[in-house]
Amino acid sequence: MWHYREWLPPRRFVTVLLLLSYSFEAAQAGQLWPKPQSQTLSSHVLHLDPKQFTFCSKGYTSSILEAAYNRYSDLMFDTPDYEQSDSNTLSKKHKQRNIERLDVYVYSFDQSLNLDTDESYTLTVEAPVSVLQCHTVYGALRGLETLSQLIDRVPVDSTAHPDLEPTSETPNHIINANETPLQALKQMIQNCWGTFLQLLGISHNDHSQSSVSQVMITHEGDAAEARDYPVSDHDNFFDIVNDIPDHTGDSDSALQRHKKHSKQHKSRRNKKHHKKHKKNRVQYIVNATAISDAPRFKHRGLLLDTSRHCLPVQNIKDHLDAMAWVKMNVFHWHIVDDQSFPFESAHMPGLSADGAFSARHVYDKQDVADIIAYAKDRGIRVIPEFDTPGHVASWGKGYPELLTQCYNDQGKPNGELGPLDPTRNSTYNALWLLFREAAQVFPDSYIHLGGDEVPFDCWQSNPDVQDWMKANSLGSLAQLEGYFESRVLDLATLAGRSYIVWQDVLDNNVTLRSDTVVHVWKWWPVAAAAVTNHTVNISQPHEESTRLSTASLGQAASDQSSSRSSQQSSQQISQKSSQRSPGPMGCQLREGCPGDIGSYSAGEEPGWFAEMEKVTAQGFRTLLSSPWYINLGGYAGDDWAQYYAVEPLSFKGSRRQHDLVMGGEACMWGEFVDATNSMSATWPRAAAVAERLWSDQHVRDRHDAEERLHEHRCRMLTTVMFTGGTTTTFTLCSLPMCSALWSSIC
């Protein structure tokens, strides 16, 4: 597997753009995302000393919980330079407000992770001992995430008195509050001028001295006072950037140097690595709080597409971290598609050997196991998708006999291959090998079987398929698709897996089993599928019939596919089924796409309302993604609010129908994203979907959400997460912590 950094370009311009997307509007620190079901917040301010604070398991413990303690210790106390005055000098009042430990009670040893896993928890933050109670270790993970978000970091200087505490009602950092935004921008540029010059590749010998920015810190019971906050050197930032491997030469030594720097950086309390930040001392505070929390929906997912652009393992892990921070619990891995087949199969090695972009763009079993383990440690299930019978052009590069031969108007082969051939037993033998292997590799009880956008015209044009249909008394393509889906579901069941299919299968009037989960993705109104009434002329099987088009709005193939052109078979492979959704080069959200996600006339219902009503009326459990195709539209601004405004249960239906909604997924299709921009394209916009699926239905205040989302984005930035902007206004995130932000971004 390739290394993450090999995919990343120089970051100087990315970092500048991130800074230019910050806002001057300061949010109150310690706000939560997603918002819990119940929270009682006190104005009583407590302290945490990272040198003394500990986690203590009082109930069942596990390796997952122990790993979480280490991970959240770093997240909570992400500055190595905390210095607490000697305990003998602290007042009695201050000692009483110091949290010494968190007692964690896990009442069940069950570590299975599935749809019904209990993620509820209660958290009581008080001194000297705080308490987290939950039924499972995964509830503990959600509670630890909440605690980490509650903690605020307050810059102090060496003369700060330990009894001085900021209030919870006032923003801790007020940056030149009397200045206009333009003046504040000017001051910011002056304070970070040397850093800007280096980011732009300009010598900064005359600007390398540490700058000082004014910070107003308000203390409980005291007037606000101005303090000088030092901005430290950032040489280690450029050392890491310069160590990114260069494709034009030998990258092994550079890669080793980068791994060394990364290891030092990951250990945020490594004194040697952070010796230049000795002056950036902070105190850790938190308001006394009582929280009772549980998710509203059981399935809260993110779809990532690794076929159109293959994402490095580390990039996927970054997404998993971001998911854990917003309490998402399902990684829907759209691992293969028309463009490439990066999943390495032991039983069908030709799928990846010939279907992947290259030998470097393959996920072997160790990669998959690594991702699954990483996800489980964060309470995230991994559901793979092997889309059939369409979206299989990459399969045909290694096994062309699995695909249907398409014919032209003269009844002759046109050199194109269509969907899987549903008439051959060899097709189902191959699927059985793949599904059985997938069940051994992916432990989750569900597998996504796709079923969308099947190019039926190829089936219709093939005389062998028509003859087979005649011999088996199948009079329509819908019946042929139904036959295929029935056998595929049998195979999934035999492999011990439950299944999810895209809505197209049901829209085509295919008879599905009652335990099928239907995934709704089309945002435009869906009429009765043309294939439903399209019958095969049994008496004249070779007669040309009306060609059917798939319900698609655009097509964009990965630019990486060109790297495989020299290895293509002489037989051209059709990629009609790769038409998934409009990307940025197709229609935009605000440019009138048919059934546009974000544009509806007054009183007009989104197209997915009727689909959800239809699916649940037939008794099927369902997942919703229609309004959450976050790959559409721009990757900045206030698009997040559009996703946030969605209410999954707003369709007409009974209580029983609403109970069939398992949850939903944000989808990031890979036509125009790769390792260089997948994080900024996805986050924090996917966080809007996460809160909608976790928090109470009545949590809908956009202004409140905007402030909290700004703060959460800042948290992501300080943990090496590249994210997109959340507003069209100029944004400045935690300017007093400028130096810490620069060092963490690298």
PDB file of N, CA and C in Angstrom, residues 670-717:
ATOM      1  N   GLY A 670     -16.541   9.824  -5.596  1.00  0.00           N
ATOM      2  CA  GLY A 670     -15.150  10.142  -5.854  1.00  0.00           C
ATOM      3  C   GLY A 670     -14.792  10.670  -7.215  1.00  0.00           C
ATOM      4  N   GLU A 671     -15.771  11.175  -7.992  1.00  0.00           N
ATOM      5  CA  GLU A 671     -15.411  11.679  -9.315  1.00  0.00           C
ATOM      6  C   GLU A 671     -14.362  12.779  -9.248  1.00  0.00           C
ATOM      7  N   PHE A 672     -14.478  13.664  -8.275  1.00  0.00           N
ATOM      8  CA  PHE A 672     -13.619  14.846  -8.247  1.00  0.00           C
ATOM      9  C   PHE A 672     -12.907  15.038  -6.911  1.00  0.00           C
ATOM     10  N   VAL A 673     -12.775  13.977  -6.132  1.00  0.00           N
ATOM     11  CA  VAL A 673     -12.028  14.077  -4.873  1.00  0.00           C
ATOM     12  C   VAL A 673     -11.017  12.942  -4.794  1.00  0.00           C
ATOM     13  N   ASP A 674      -9.872  13.248  -4.238  1.00  0.00           N
ATOM     14  CA  ASP A 674      -8.852  12.244  -3.974  1.00  0.00           C
ATOM     15  C   ASP A 674      -8.215  12.582  -2.634  1.00  0.00           C
ATOM     16  N   ALA A 675      -7.031  12.049  -2.377  1.00  0.00           N
ATOM     17  CA  ALA A 675      -6.400  12.265  -1.075  1.00  0.00           C
ATOM     18  C   ALA A 675      -6.050  13.725  -0.816  1.00  0.00           C
ATOM     19  N   THR A 676      -5.921  14.528  -1.873  1.00  0.00           N
ATOM     20  CA  THR A 676      -5.529  15.927  -1.687  1.00  0.00           C
ATOM     21  C   THR A 676      -6.676  16.801  -1.211  1.00  0.00           C
ATOM     22  N   ASN A 677      -7.927  16.380  -1.452  1.00  0.00           N
ATOM     23  CA  ASN A 677      -9.041  17.264  -1.103  1.00  0.00           C
ATOM     24  C   ASN A 677     -10.230  16.550  -0.485  1.00  0.00           C
ATOM     25  N   SER A 678     -10.135  15.250  -0.242  1.00  0.00           N
ATOM     26  CA  SER A 678     -11.307  14.538   0.270  1.00  0.00           C
ATOM     27  C   SER A 678     -11.708  15.018   1.660  1.00  0.00           C
ATOM     28  N   MET A 679     -10.734  15.351   2.503  1.00  0.00           N
ATOM     29  CA  MET A 679     -11.065  15.830   3.847  1.00  0.00           C
ATOM     30  C   MET A 679     -11.739  17.192   3.796  1.00  0.00           C
ATOM     31  N   SER A 680     -11.171  18.123   3.029  1.00  0.00           N
ATOM     32  CA  SER A 680     -11.749  19.473   2.969  1.00  0.00           C
ATOM     33  C   SER A 680     -13.092  19.472   2.247  1.00  0.00           C
ATOM     34  N   ALA A 681     -13.296  18.504   1.320  1.00  0.00           N
ATOM     35  CA  ALA A 681     -14.574  18.424   0.632  1.00  0.00           C
ATOM     36  C   ALA A 681     -15.654  17.821   1.525  1.00  0.00           C
ATOM     37  N   THR A 682     -15.259  16.961   2.437  1.00  0.00           N
ATOM     38  CA  THR A 682     -16.227  16.228   3.260  1.00  0.00           C
ATOM     39  C   THR A 682     -16.530  16.920   4.575  1.00  0.00           C
ATOM     40  N   TRP A 683     -15.495  17.486   5.188  1.00  0.00           N
ATOM     41  CA  TRP A 683     -15.650  18.048   6.541  1.00  0.00           C
ATOM     42  C   TRP A 683     -15.445  19.549   6.542  1.00  0.00           C
ATOM     43  N   PRO A 684     -16.196  20.251   7.377  1.00  0.00           N
ATOM     44  CA  PRO A 684     -17.134  19.731   8.374  1.00  0.00           C
ATOM     45  C   PRO A 684     -18.562  19.550   7.865  1.00  0.00           C
ATOM     46  N   ARG A 685     -18.766  19.560   6.540  1.00  0.00           N
ATOM     47  CA  ARG A 685     -20.129  19.501   6.009  1.00  0.00           C
ATOM     48  C   ARG A 685     -20.851  18.221   6.407  1.00  0.00           C
ATOM     49  N   ALA A 686     -20.115  17.092   6.448  1.00  0.00           N
ATOM     50  CA  ALA A 686     -20.741  15.839   6.871  1.00  0.00           C
ATOM     51  C   ALA A 686     -21.155  15.877   8.332  1.00  0.00           C
ATOM     52  N   ALA A 687     -20.536  16.772   9.100  1.00  0.00           N
ATOM     53  CA  ALA A 687     -20.907  16.896  10.511  1.00  0.00           C
ATOM     54  C   ALA A 687     -22.351  17.359  10.666  1.00  0.00           C
ATOM     55  N   ALA A 688     -22.845  18.129   9.694  1.00  0.00           N
ATOM     56  CA  ALA A 688     -24.247  18.562   9.741  1.00  0.00           C
ATOM     57  C   ALA A 688     -25.175  17.360   9.670  1.00  0.00           C
ATOM     58  N   VAL A 689     -24.821  16.386   8.843  1.00  0.00           N
ATOM     59  CA  VAL A 689     -25.611  15.161   8.742  1.00  0.00           C
ATOM     60  C   VAL A 689     -25.503  14.366  10.039  1.00  0.00           C
ATOM     61  N   ALA A 690     -24.322  14.337  10.621  1.00  0.00           N
ATOM     62  CA  ALA A 690     -24.102  13.586  11.853  1.00  0.00           C
ATOM     63  C   ALA A 690     -25.004  14.086  12.977  1.00  0.00           C
ATOM     64  N   GLU A 691     -25.108  15.413  13.115  1.00  0.00           N
ATOM     65  CA  GLU A 691     -25.967  15.926  14.186  1.00  0.00           C
ATOM     66  C   GLU A 691     -27.438  15.658  13.897  1.00  0.00           C
ATOM     67  N   ARG A 692     -27.810  15.753  12.624  1.00  0.00           N
ATOM     68  CA  ARG A 692     -29.203  15.485  12.300  1.00  0.00           C
ATOM     69  C   ARG A 692     -29.601  14.062  12.665  1.00  0.00           C
ATOM     70  N   LEU A 693     -28.654  13.124  12.572  1.00  0.00           N
ATOM     71  CA  LEU A 693     -28.962  11.725  12.840  1.00  0.00           C
ATOM     72  C   LEU A 693     -28.747  11.346  14.305  1.00  0.00           C
ATOM     73  N   TRP A 694     -28.023  12.168  15.045  1.00  0.00           N
ATOM     74  CA  TRP A 694     -27.797  11.871  16.469  1.00  0.00           C
ATOM     75  C   TRP A 694     -28.744  12.649  17.368  1.00  0.00           C
ATOM     76  N   SER A 695     -28.856  13.925  17.178  1.00  0.00           N
ATOM     77  CA  SER A 695     -29.542  14.798  18.129  1.00  0.00           C
ATOM     78  C   SER A 695     -31.050  14.717  18.000  1.00  0.00           C
ATOM     79  N   ASP A 696     -31.711  15.323  18.969  1.00  0.00           N
ATOM     80  CA  ASP A 696     -33.177  15.339  18.983  1.00  0.00           C
ATOM     81  C   ASP A 696     -33.727  16.060  17.759  1.00  0.00           C
ATOM     82  N   GLN A 697     -34.902  15.654  17.343  1.00  0.00           N
ATOM     83  CA  GLN A 697     -35.551  16.217  16.163  1.00  0.00           C
ATOM     84  C   GLN A 697     -35.713  17.728  16.258  1.00  0.00           C
ATOM     85  N   HIS A 698     -35.843  18.244  17.479  1.00  0.00           N
ATOM     86  CA  HIS A 698     -36.110  19.673  17.668  1.00  0.00           C
ATOM     87  C   HIS A 698     -34.837  20.513  17.743  1.00  0.00           C
ATOM     88  N   VAL A 699     -33.677  19.894  17.638  1.00  0.00           N
ATOM     89  CA  VAL A 699     -32.421  20.649  17.592  1.00  0.00           C
ATOM     90  C   VAL A 699     -32.254  21.139  16.160  1.00  0.00           C
ATOM     91  N   ARG A 700     -32.682  22.383  15.898  1.00  0.00           N
ATOM     92  CA  ARG A 700     -32.717  22.874  14.521  1.00  0.00           C
ATOM     93  C   ARG A 700     -32.287  24.337  14.387  1.00  0.00           C
ATOM     94  N   ASP A 701     -31.866  24.957  15.476  1.00  0.00           N
ATOM     95  CA  ASP A 701     -31.492  26.369  15.440  1.00  0.00           C
ATOM     96  C   ASP A 701     -30.211  26.545  14.638  1.00  0.00           C
ATOM     97  N   ARG A 702     -30.306  27.179  13.476  1.00  0.00           N
ATOM     98  CA  ARG A 702     -29.139  27.305  12.606  1.00  0.00           C
ATOM     99  C   ARG A 702     -28.069  28.186  13.238  1.00  0.00           C
ATOM    100  N   HIS A 703     -28.470  29.290  13.873  1.00  0.00           N
ATOM    101  CA  HIS A 703     -27.476  30.190  14.459  1.00  0.00           C
ATOM    102  C   HIS A 703     -26.692  29.473  15.546  1.00  0.00           C
ATOM    103  N   ASP A 704     -27.392  28.742  16.408  1.00  0.00           N
ATOM    104  CA  ASP A 704     -26.719  27.976  17.453  1.00  0.00           C
ATOM    105  C   ASP A 704     -25.803  26.932  16.832  1.00  0.00           C
ATOM    106  N   ALA A 705     -26.294  26.263  15.797  1.00  0.00           N
ATOM    107  CA  ALA A 705     -25.490  25.232  15.134  1.00  0.00           C
ATOM    108  C   ALA A 705     -24.255  25.830  14.488  1.00  0.00           C
ATOM    109  N   GLU A 706     -24.384  27.014  13.902  1.00  0.00           N
ATOM    110  CA  GLU A 706     -23.253  27.632  13.219  1.00  0.00           C
ATOM    111  C   GLU A 706     -22.119  27.932  14.186  1.00  0.00           C
ATOM    112  N   GLU A 707     -22.456  28.459  15.356  1.00  0.00           N
ATOM    113  CA  GLU A 707     -21.421  28.741  16.352  1.00  0.00           C
ATOM    114  C   GLU A 707     -20.734  27.459  16.806  1.00  0.00           C
ATOM    115  N   ARG A 708     -21.542  26.444  17.064  1.00  0.00           N
ATOM    116  CA  ARG A 708     -20.959  25.182  17.524  1.00  0.00           C
ATOM    117  C   ARG A 708     -20.129  24.512  16.430  1.00  0.00           C
ATOM    118  N   LEU A 709     -20.597  24.608  15.182  1.00  0.00           N
ATOM    119  CA  LEU A 709     -19.858  23.990  14.078  1.00  0.00           C
ATOM    120  C   LEU A 709     -18.539  24.711  13.832  1.00  0.00           C
ATOM    121  N   HIS A 710     -18.523  26.045  13.987  1.00  0.00           N
ATOM    122  CA  HIS A 710     -17.263  26.786  13.875  1.00  0.00           C
ATOM    123  C   HIS A 710     -16.247  26.247  14.873  1.00  0.00           C
ATOM    124  N   GLU A 711     -16.707  26.062  16.117  1.00  0.00           N
ATOM    125  CA  GLU A 711     -15.781  25.590  17.145  1.00  0.00           C
ATOM    126  C   GLU A 711     -15.312  24.168  16.844  1.00  0.00           C
ATOM    127  N   HIS A 712     -16.230  23.332  16.368  1.00  0.00           N
ATOM    128  CA  HIS A 712     -15.833  21.951  16.085  1.00  0.00           C
ATOM    129  C   HIS A 712     -14.828  21.909  14.938  1.00  0.00           C
ATOM    130  N   ARG A 713     -15.014  22.763  13.955  1.00  0.00           N
ATOM    131  CA  ARG A 713     -14.057  22.835  12.850  1.00  0.00           C
ATOM    132  C   ARG A 713     -12.674  23.239  13.358  1.00  0.00           C
ATOM    133  N   CYS A 714     -12.639  24.163  14.294  1.00  0.00           N
ATOM    134  CA  CYS A 714     -11.362  24.562  14.873  1.00  0.00           C
ATOM    135  C   CYS A 714     -10.704  23.392  15.592  1.00  0.00           C
ATOM    136  N   ARG A 715     -11.514  22.592  16.292  1.00  0.00           N
ATOM    137  CA  ARG A 715     -10.952  21.408  16.950  1.00  0.00           C
ATOM    138  C   ARG A 715     -10.329  20.472  15.917  1.00  0.00           C
ATOM    139  N   MET A 716     -11.006  20.317  14.778  1.00  0.00           N
ATOM    140  CA  MET A 716     -10.481  19.436  13.736  1.00  0.00           C
ATOM    141  C   MET A 716      -9.174  19.977  13.170  1.00  0.00           C
ATOM    142  N   LEU A 717      -9.106  21.288  12.986  1.00  0.00           N
ATOM    143  CA  LEU A 717      -7.896  21.889  12.430  1.00  0.00           C
ATOM    144  C   LEU A 717      -6.701  21.703  13.344  1.00  0.00           C
TER     145      LEU A 717
END
